[in-house]
PDB file of C-alpha atoms in Angstrom:
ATOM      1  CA  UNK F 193     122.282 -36.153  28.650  1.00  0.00           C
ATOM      2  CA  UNK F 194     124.585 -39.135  28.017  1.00  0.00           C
ATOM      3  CA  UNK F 195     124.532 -41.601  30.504  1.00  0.00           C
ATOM      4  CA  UNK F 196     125.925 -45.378  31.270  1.00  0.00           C
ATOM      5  CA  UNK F 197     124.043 -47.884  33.442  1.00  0.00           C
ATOM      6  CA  UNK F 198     125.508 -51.190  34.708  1.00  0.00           C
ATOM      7  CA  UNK F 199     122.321 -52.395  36.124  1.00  0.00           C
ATOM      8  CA  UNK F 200     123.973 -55.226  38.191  1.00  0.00           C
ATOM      9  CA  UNK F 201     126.260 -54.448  41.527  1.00  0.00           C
ATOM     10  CA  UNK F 202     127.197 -57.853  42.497  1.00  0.00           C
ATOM     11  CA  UNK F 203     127.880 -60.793  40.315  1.00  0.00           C
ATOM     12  CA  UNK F 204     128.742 -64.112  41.559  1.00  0.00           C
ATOM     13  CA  UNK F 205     129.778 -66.780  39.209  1.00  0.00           C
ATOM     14  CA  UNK F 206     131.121 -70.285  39.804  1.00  0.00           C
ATOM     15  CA  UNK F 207     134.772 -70.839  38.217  1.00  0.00           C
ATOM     16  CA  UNK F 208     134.218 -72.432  34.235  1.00  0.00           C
ATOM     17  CA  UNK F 209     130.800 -70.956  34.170  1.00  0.00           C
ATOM     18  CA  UNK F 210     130.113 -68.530  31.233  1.00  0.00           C
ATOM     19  CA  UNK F 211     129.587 -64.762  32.941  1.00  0.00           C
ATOM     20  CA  UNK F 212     127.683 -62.057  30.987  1.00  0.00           C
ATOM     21  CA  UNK F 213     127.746 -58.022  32.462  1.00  0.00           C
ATOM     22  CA  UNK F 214     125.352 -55.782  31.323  1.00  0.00           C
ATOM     23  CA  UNK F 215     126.102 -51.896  30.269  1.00  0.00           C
ATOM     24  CA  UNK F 216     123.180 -49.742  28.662  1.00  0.00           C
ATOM     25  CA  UNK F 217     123.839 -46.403  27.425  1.00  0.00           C
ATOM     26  CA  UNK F 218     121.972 -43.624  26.457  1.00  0.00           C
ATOM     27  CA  UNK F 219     123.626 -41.304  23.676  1.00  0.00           C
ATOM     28  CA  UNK F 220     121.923 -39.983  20.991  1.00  0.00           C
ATOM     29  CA  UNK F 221     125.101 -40.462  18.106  1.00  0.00           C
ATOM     30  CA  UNK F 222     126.905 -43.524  17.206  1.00  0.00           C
ATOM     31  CA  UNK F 223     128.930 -43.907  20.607  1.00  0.00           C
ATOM     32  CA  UNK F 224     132.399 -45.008  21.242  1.00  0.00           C
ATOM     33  CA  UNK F 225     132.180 -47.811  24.035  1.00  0.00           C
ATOM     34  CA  UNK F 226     134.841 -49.205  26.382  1.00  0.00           C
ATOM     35  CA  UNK F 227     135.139 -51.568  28.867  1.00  0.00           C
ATOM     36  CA  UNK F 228     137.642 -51.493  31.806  1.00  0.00           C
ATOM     37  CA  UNK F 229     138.595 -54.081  34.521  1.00  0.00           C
ATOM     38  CA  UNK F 230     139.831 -53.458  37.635  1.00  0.00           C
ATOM     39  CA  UNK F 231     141.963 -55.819  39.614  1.00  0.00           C
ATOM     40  CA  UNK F 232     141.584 -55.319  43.706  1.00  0.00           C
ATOM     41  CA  UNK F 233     144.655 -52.120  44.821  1.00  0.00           C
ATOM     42  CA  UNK F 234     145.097 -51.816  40.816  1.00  0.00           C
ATOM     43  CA  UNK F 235     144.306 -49.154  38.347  1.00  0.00           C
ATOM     44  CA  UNK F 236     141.611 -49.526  35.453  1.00  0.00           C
ATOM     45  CA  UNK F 237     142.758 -51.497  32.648  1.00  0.00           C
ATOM     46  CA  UNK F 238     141.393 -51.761  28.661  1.00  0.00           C
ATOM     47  CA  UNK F 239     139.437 -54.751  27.967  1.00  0.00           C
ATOM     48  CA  UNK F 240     138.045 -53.768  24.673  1.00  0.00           C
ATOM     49  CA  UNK F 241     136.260 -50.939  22.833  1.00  0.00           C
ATOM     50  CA  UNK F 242     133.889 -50.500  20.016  1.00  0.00           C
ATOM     51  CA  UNK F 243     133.691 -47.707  17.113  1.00  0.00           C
ATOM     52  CA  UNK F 244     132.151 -49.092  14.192  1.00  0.00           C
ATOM     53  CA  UNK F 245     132.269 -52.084  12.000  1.00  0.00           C
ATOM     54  CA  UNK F 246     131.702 -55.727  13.562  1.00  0.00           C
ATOM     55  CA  UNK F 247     129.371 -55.778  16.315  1.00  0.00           C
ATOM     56  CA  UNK F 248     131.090 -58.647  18.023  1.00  0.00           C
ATOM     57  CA  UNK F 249     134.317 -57.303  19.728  1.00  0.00           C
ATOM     58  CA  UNK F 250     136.725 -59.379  20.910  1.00  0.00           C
ATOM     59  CA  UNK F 251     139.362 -58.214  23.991  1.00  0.00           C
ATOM     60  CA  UNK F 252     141.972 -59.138  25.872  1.00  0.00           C
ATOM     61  CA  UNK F 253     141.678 -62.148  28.394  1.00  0.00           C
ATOM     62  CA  UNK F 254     139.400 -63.962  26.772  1.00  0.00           C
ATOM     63  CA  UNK F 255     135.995 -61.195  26.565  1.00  0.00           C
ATOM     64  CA  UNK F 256     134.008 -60.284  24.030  1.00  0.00           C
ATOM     65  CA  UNK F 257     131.400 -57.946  24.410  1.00  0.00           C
ATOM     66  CA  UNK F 258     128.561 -57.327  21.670  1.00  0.00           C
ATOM     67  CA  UNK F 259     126.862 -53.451  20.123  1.00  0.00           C
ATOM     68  CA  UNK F 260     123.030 -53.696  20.311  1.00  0.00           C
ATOM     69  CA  UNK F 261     122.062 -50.439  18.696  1.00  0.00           C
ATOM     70  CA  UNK F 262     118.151 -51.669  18.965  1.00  0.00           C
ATOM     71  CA  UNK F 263     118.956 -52.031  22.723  1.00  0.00           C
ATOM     72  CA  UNK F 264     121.285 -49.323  23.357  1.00  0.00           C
ATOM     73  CA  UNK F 265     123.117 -52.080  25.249  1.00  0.00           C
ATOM     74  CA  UNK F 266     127.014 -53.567  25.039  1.00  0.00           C
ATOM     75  CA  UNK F 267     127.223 -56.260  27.379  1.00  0.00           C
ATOM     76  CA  UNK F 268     130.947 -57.892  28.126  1.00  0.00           C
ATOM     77  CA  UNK F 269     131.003 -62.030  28.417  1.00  0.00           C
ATOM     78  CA  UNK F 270     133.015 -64.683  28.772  1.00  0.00           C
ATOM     79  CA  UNK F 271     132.578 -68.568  28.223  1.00  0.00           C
ATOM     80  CA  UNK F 272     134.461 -69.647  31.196  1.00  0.00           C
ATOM     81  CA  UNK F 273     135.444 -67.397  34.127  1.00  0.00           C
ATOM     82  CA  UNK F 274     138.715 -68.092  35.905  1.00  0.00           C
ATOM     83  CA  UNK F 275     139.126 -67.253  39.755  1.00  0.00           C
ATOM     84  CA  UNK F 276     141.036 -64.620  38.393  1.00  0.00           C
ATOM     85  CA  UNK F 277     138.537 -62.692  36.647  1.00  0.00           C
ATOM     86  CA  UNK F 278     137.349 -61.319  39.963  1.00  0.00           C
ATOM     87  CA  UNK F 279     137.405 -57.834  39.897  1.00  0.00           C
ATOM     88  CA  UNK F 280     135.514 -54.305  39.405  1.00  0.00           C
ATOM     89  CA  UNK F 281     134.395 -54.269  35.768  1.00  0.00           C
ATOM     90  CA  UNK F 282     133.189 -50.726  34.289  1.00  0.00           C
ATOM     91  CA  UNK F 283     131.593 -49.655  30.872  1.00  0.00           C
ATOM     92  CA  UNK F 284     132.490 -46.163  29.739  1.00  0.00           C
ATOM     93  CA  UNK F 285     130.953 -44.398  26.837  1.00  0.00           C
ATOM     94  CA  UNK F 286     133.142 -41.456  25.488  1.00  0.00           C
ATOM     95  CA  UNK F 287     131.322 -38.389  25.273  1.00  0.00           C
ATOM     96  CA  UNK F 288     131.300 -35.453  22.863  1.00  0.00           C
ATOM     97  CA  UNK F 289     134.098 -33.687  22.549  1.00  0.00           C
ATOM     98  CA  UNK F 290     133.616 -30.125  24.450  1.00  0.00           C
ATOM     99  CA  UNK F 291     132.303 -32.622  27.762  1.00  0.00           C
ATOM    100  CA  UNK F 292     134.000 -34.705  30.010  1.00  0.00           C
ATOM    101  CA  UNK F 293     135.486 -37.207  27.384  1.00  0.00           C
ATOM    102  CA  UNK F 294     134.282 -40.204  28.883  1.00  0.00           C
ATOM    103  CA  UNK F 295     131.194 -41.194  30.742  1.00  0.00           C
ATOM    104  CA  UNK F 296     131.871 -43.968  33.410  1.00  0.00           C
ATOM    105  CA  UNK F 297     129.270 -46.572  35.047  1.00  0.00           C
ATOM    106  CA  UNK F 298     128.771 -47.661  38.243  1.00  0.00           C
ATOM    107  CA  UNK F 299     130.678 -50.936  38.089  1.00  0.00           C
ATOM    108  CA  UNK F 300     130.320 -54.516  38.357  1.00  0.00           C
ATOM    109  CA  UNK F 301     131.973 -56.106  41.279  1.00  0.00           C
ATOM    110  CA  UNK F 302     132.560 -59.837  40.236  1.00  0.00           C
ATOM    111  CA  UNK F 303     133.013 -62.528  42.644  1.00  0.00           C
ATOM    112  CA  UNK F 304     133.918 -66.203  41.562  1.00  0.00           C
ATOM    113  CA  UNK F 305     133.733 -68.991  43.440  1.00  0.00           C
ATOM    114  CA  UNK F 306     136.149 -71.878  43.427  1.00  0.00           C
TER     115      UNK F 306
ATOM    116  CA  UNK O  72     158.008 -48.143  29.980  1.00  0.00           C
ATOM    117  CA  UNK O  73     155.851 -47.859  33.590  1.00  0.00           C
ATOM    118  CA  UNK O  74     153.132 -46.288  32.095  1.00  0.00           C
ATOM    119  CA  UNK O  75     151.370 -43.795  34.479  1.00  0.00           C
ATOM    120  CA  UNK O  76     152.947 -44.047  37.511  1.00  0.00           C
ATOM    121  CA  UNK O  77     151.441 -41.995  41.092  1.00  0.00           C
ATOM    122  CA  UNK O  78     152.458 -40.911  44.398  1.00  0.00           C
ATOM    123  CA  UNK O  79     152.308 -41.073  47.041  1.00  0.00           C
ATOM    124  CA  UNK O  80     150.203 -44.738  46.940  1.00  0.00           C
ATOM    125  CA  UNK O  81     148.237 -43.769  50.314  1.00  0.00           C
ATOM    126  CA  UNK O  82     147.893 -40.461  52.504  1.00  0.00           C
ATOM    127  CA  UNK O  83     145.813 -39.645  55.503  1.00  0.00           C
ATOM    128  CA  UNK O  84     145.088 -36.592  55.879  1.00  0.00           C
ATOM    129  CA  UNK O  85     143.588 -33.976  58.721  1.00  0.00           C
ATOM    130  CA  UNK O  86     140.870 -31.537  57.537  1.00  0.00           C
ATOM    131  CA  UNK O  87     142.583 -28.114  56.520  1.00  0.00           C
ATOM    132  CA  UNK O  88     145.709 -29.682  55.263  1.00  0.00           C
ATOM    133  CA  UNK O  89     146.911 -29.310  51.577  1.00  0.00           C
ATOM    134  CA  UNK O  90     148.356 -31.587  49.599  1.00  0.00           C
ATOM    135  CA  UNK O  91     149.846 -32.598  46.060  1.00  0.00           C
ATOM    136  CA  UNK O  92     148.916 -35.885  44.856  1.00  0.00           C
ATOM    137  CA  UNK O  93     151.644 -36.330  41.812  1.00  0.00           C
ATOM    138  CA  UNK O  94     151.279 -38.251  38.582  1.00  0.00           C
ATOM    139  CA  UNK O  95     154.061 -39.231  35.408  1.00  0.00           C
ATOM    140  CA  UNK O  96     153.484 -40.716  32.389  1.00  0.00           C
ATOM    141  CA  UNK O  97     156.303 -42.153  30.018  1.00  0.00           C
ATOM    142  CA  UNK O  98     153.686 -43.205  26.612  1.00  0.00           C
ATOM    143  CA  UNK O  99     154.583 -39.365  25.229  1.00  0.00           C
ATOM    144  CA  UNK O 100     150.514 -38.791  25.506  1.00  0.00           C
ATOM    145  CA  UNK O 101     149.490 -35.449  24.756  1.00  0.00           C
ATOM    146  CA  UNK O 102     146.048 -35.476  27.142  1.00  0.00           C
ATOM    147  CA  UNK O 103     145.726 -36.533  30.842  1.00  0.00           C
ATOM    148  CA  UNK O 104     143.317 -36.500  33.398  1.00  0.00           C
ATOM    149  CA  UNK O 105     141.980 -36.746  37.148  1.00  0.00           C
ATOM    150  CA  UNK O 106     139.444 -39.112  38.367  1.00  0.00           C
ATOM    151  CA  UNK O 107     138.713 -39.761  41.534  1.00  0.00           C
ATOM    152  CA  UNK O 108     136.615 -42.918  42.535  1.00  0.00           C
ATOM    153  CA  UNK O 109     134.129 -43.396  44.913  1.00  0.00           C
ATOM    154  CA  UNK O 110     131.685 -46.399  46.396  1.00  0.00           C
ATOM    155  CA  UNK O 111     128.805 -46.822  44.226  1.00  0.00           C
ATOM    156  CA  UNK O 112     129.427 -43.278  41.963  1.00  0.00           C
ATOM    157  CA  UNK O 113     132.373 -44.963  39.319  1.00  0.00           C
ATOM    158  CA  UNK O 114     134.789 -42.533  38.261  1.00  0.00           C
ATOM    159  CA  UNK O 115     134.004 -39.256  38.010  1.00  0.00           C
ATOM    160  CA  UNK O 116     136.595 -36.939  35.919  1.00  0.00           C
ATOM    161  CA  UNK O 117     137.670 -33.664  38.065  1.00  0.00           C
ATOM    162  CA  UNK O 118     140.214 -31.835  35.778  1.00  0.00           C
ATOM    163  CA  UNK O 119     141.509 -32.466  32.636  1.00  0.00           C
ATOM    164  CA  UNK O 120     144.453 -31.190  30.107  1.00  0.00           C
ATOM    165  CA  UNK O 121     143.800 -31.818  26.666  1.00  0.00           C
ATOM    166  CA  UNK O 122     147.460 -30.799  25.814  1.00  0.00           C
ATOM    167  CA  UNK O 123     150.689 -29.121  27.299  1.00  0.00           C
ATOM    168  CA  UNK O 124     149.744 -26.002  28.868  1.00  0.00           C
ATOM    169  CA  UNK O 125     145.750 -26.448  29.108  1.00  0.00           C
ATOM    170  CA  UNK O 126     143.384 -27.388  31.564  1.00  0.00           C
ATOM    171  CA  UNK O 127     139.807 -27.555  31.874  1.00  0.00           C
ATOM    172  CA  UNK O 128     137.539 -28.797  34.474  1.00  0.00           C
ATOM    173  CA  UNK O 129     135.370 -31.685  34.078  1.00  0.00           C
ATOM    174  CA  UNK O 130     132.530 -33.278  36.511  1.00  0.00           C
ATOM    175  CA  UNK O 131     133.292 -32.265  39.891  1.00  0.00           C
ATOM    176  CA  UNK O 132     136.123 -29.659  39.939  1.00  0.00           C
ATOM    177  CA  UNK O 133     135.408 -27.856  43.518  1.00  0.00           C
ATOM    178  CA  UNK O 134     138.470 -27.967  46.088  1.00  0.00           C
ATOM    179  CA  UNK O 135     140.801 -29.236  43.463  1.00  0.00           C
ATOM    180  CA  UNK O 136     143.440 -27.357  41.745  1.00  0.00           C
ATOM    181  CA  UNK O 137     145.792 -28.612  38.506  1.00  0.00           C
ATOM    182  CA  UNK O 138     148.926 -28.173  37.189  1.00  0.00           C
ATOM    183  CA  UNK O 139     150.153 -29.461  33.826  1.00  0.00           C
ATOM    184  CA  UNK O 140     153.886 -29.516  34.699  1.00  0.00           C
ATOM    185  CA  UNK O 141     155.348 -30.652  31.055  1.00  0.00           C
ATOM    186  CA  UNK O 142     154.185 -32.836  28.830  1.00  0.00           C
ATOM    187  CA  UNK O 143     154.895 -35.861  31.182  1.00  0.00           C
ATOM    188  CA  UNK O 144     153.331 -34.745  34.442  1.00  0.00           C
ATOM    189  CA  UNK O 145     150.288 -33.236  35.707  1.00  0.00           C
ATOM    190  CA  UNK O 146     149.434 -32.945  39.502  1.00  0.00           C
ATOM    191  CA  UNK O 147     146.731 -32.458  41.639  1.00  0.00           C
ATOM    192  CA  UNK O 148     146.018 -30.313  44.512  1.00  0.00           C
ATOM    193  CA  UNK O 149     144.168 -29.819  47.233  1.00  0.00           C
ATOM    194  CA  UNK O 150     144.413 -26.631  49.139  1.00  0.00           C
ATOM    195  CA  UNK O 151     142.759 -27.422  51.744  1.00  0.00           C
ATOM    196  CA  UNK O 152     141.324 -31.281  52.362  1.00  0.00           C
ATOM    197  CA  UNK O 153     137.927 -31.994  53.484  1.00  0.00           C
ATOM    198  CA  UNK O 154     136.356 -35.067  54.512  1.00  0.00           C
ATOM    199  CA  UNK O 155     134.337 -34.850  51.233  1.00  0.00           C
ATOM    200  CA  UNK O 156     137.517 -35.716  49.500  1.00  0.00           C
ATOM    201  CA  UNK O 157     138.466 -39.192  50.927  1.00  0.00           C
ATOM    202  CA  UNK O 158     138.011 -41.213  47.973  1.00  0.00           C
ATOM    203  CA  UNK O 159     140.602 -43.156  45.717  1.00  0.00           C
ATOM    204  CA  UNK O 160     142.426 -40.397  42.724  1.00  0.00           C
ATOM    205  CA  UNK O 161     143.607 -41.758  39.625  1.00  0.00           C
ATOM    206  CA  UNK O 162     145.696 -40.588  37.040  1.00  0.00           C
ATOM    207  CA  UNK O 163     145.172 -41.537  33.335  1.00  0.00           C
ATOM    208  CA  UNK O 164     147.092 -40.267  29.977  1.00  0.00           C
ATOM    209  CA  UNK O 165     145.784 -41.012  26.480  1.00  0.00           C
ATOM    210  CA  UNK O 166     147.445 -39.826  22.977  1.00  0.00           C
ATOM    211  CA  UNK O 167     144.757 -37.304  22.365  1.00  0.00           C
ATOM    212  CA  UNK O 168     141.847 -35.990  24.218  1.00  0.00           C
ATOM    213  CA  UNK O 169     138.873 -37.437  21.696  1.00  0.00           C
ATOM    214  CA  UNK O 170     136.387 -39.546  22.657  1.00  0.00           C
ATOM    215  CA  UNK O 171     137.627 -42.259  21.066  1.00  0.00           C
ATOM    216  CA  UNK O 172     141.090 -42.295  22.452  1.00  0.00           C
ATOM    217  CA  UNK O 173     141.975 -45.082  25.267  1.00  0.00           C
ATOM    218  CA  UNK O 174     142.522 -43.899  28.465  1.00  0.00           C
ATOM    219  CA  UNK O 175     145.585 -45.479  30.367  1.00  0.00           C
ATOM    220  CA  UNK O 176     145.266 -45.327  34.051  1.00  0.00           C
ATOM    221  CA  UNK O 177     147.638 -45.550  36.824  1.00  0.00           C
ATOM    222  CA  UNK O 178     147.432 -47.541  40.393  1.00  0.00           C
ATOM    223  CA  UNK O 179     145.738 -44.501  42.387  1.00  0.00           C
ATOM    224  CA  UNK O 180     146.173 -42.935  45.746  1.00  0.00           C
ATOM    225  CA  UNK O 181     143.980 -43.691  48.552  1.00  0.00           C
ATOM    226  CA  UNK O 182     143.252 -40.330  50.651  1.00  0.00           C
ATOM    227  CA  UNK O 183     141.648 -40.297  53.737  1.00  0.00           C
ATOM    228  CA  UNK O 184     140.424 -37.032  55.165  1.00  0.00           C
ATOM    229  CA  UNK O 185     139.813 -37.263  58.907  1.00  0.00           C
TER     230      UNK O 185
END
């Protein structure tokens, strides 16, 4: 079954320090990946995806996240994390069609200290 | 354009009551879906409609009921709450209901279920 981990709860990062969230997935195909941030009382919001092509993604705000087939992995970073970065981050994976159309993690809740 | 808009923002509600958590979208999206969000579990999908006049379940579909409305709106009830179902419901809308389609989300209702 298809299945997304984000291994790591809690993140704390200083502010200007480079910030890097892990997502594995397991899928058998080539998978369509997503990841979504979400600001505290807000809805989920598009970061970036990847379908094919460049492994290296680049998103909105300043993330880039990068396709490891060999590690089944698609981790989201950043360079330099502003005090507004904090927030819920979540990697999806979308699923075969006929299933639930995406498969959510768990989350990363990031905290960043002044 | 708002997007995916939802009322009511908050509810509290006593076991045994029913209730109709509403959601609009304005992007002319042919799919759109329920989520609800819990501590620890991410988002799990509870119904979906792939298209005007569809709907399907998805992960965890118990005690909820749908209604695709039009193309624009699609609502979500609960006939009668438990305190299983305090959690945080969110609406999203995408152009098609593939895998590889981005979800758009909206700001989610908090329900409480005493």
């Amino acid at each position: 079954a298809q299945s997304v981990t984000q291994p790591d709860i809690h993140i704390t990062v200083s502010e200007g320090a480079s910030l890097e969230l892990r997502c594995n997935y397991s899928y058998g195909a080539t998978p369509y990946l997503f990841w979504y941030v979400q600001s505290p009382g807000q809805g989920l919001q598009l970061l970036l995806k990847y379908f094919s092509g460049d492994t290296l993604v680049q998103g909105i705000k300043g993330f880039e996240a990068e396709f490891k087939r060999s590690q089944s992995s698609f981790n989201l970073r950043k360079p330099s994390v502003h005090w507004s970065d904090a927030a819920e981050y979540f990697c999806a994976v979308g699923a075969p069609s006929g299933t639930y159309k995406y498969i959510f993690g768990t989350g990363t809740r990031l905290k960043v200290l002044a | 354009n708002a997007g995916v808009t939802q009322t009511p923002k908050f509810q509290v509600l006593k076991t045994g009551q029913s209730m109709t958590l509403q959601c609009a979208q304005d992007m002319n999206h042919n799919s759109m879906y329920w989520y609800r969000q819990d501590p620890g579990m991410g988002l799990r999908l509870i119904y979906y409609s792939a298209s005007e006049g569809t709907t399907d379940k998805g992960e965890v579909p118990n005690g909820y009921n749908v209604s695709r409305l039009n193309k624009r709106e699609f609502s979500l009830r609960l006939e009668s709450a438990a305190p299983s179902q305090t959690s945080v419901y969110f609406c999203a809308s995408s152009e098609r209901a593939g895998r590889a389609d981005t979800q758009y989300f909206g700001p989610g209702t908090r329900l409480t279920v005493l």
